[in-house]
């Protein structure tokens, strides 16, 4: 899913170029649709629903059996143990499949994912993207990754070791706040540009641009 048009991508790239003009730091921006497929979470919800249905049936079988007789014109059929067991298993299977199918609708699927799980998965993916795209890929190890995951509504700023040793994680809070204020209003490109600007201010303070500094990482937005 594309969240930016060409003008938005150019805005982000230009913001990176401008921010890096005053610092030896390198800024990498990544825009992701989502950070994980969350299949395990969907399976857990489906399994929980199936076991709940089976447990309710086992505890209160009469309403289910009466409904079955009423629907199929039964005459108070005497259910055997095997038939009851088959009905319990069938009910659980139907419930499992139904919940899995319902979760194919992405808004519901992501609404059912616990917030802490989203936070952990986004952070882990941001770190992976950083290791691939920025970590130790600059001369002074001065790479910073701005990672935005749209479906989880979460963002991360990950810095290389040289930066992390001088800039506490709390310092990135202002950049994060300014960026998300725009993104919440649907201005994704503008939000990224503002976040890049704030990160550039921090980098320029601690890692000013040298006379022979070279651009070591691409300025363009990476979309995954």
PDB file of C-alpha atoms in Angstrom, residues 11 31 41 60 68 77 79 81 83 95-96 98-99 133 142 145-146 164 173 179-180 185 197 203 208 218 224:
ATOM      1  CA  UNK A  11       9.732  16.164   0.150  1.00  0.00           C
ATOM      2  CA  UNK A  31       8.090   3.769   5.770  1.00  0.00           C
ATOM      3  CA  UNK A  41      -1.768 -13.606  17.278  1.00  0.00           C
ATOM      4  CA  UNK A  60     -24.447 -26.290  28.853  1.00  0.00           C
ATOM      5  CA  UNK A  68     -30.226 -28.520  16.615  1.00  0.00           C
ATOM      6  CA  UNK A  77     -32.901 -37.581  19.568  1.00  0.00           C
ATOM      7  CA  UNK A  79     -27.359 -38.414  21.580  1.00  0.00           C
ATOM      8  CA  UNK A  81     -21.229 -40.056  23.533  1.00  0.00           C
ATOM      9  CA  UNK A  83     -22.122 -37.961  18.559  1.00  0.00           C
ATOM     10  CA  UNK A  95     -15.494 -21.395  15.355  1.00  0.00           C
ATOM     11  CA  UNK A  96     -11.756 -21.574  14.653  1.00  0.00           C
ATOM     12  CA  UNK A  98     -14.758 -18.409  11.293  1.00  0.00           C
ATOM     13  CA  UNK A  99     -12.504 -16.328  13.540  1.00  0.00           C
ATOM     14  CA  UNK A 133      20.450  -0.204   6.140  1.00  0.00           C
ATOM     15  CA  UNK A 142      26.804   8.039  12.815  1.00  0.00           C
ATOM     16  CA  UNK A 145      17.091   5.365  11.250  1.00  0.00           C
ATOM     17  CA  UNK A 146      13.611   6.927  11.369  1.00  0.00           C
ATOM     18  CA  UNK A 164      23.698   6.563  21.195  1.00  0.00           C
ATOM     19  CA  UNK A 173      11.187  12.440  22.053  1.00  0.00           C
ATOM     20  CA  UNK A 179       6.532  13.949  13.568  1.00  0.00           C
ATOM     21  CA  UNK A 180       3.515  12.097  14.942  1.00  0.00           C
ATOM     22  CA  UNK A 185      -3.642  14.351  10.810  1.00  0.00           C
ATOM     23  CA  UNK A 197      14.562  18.187  10.593  1.00  0.00           C
ATOM     24  CA  UNK A 203      23.029  15.487  14.961  1.00  0.00           C
ATOM     25  CA  UNK A 208      28.842  18.902  12.901  1.00  0.00           C
ATOM     26  CA  UNK A 218      21.017   7.352   0.177  1.00  0.00           C
ATOM     27  CA  UNK A 224       8.631  -1.623   2.580  1.00  0.00           C
TER      28      UNK A 224
END
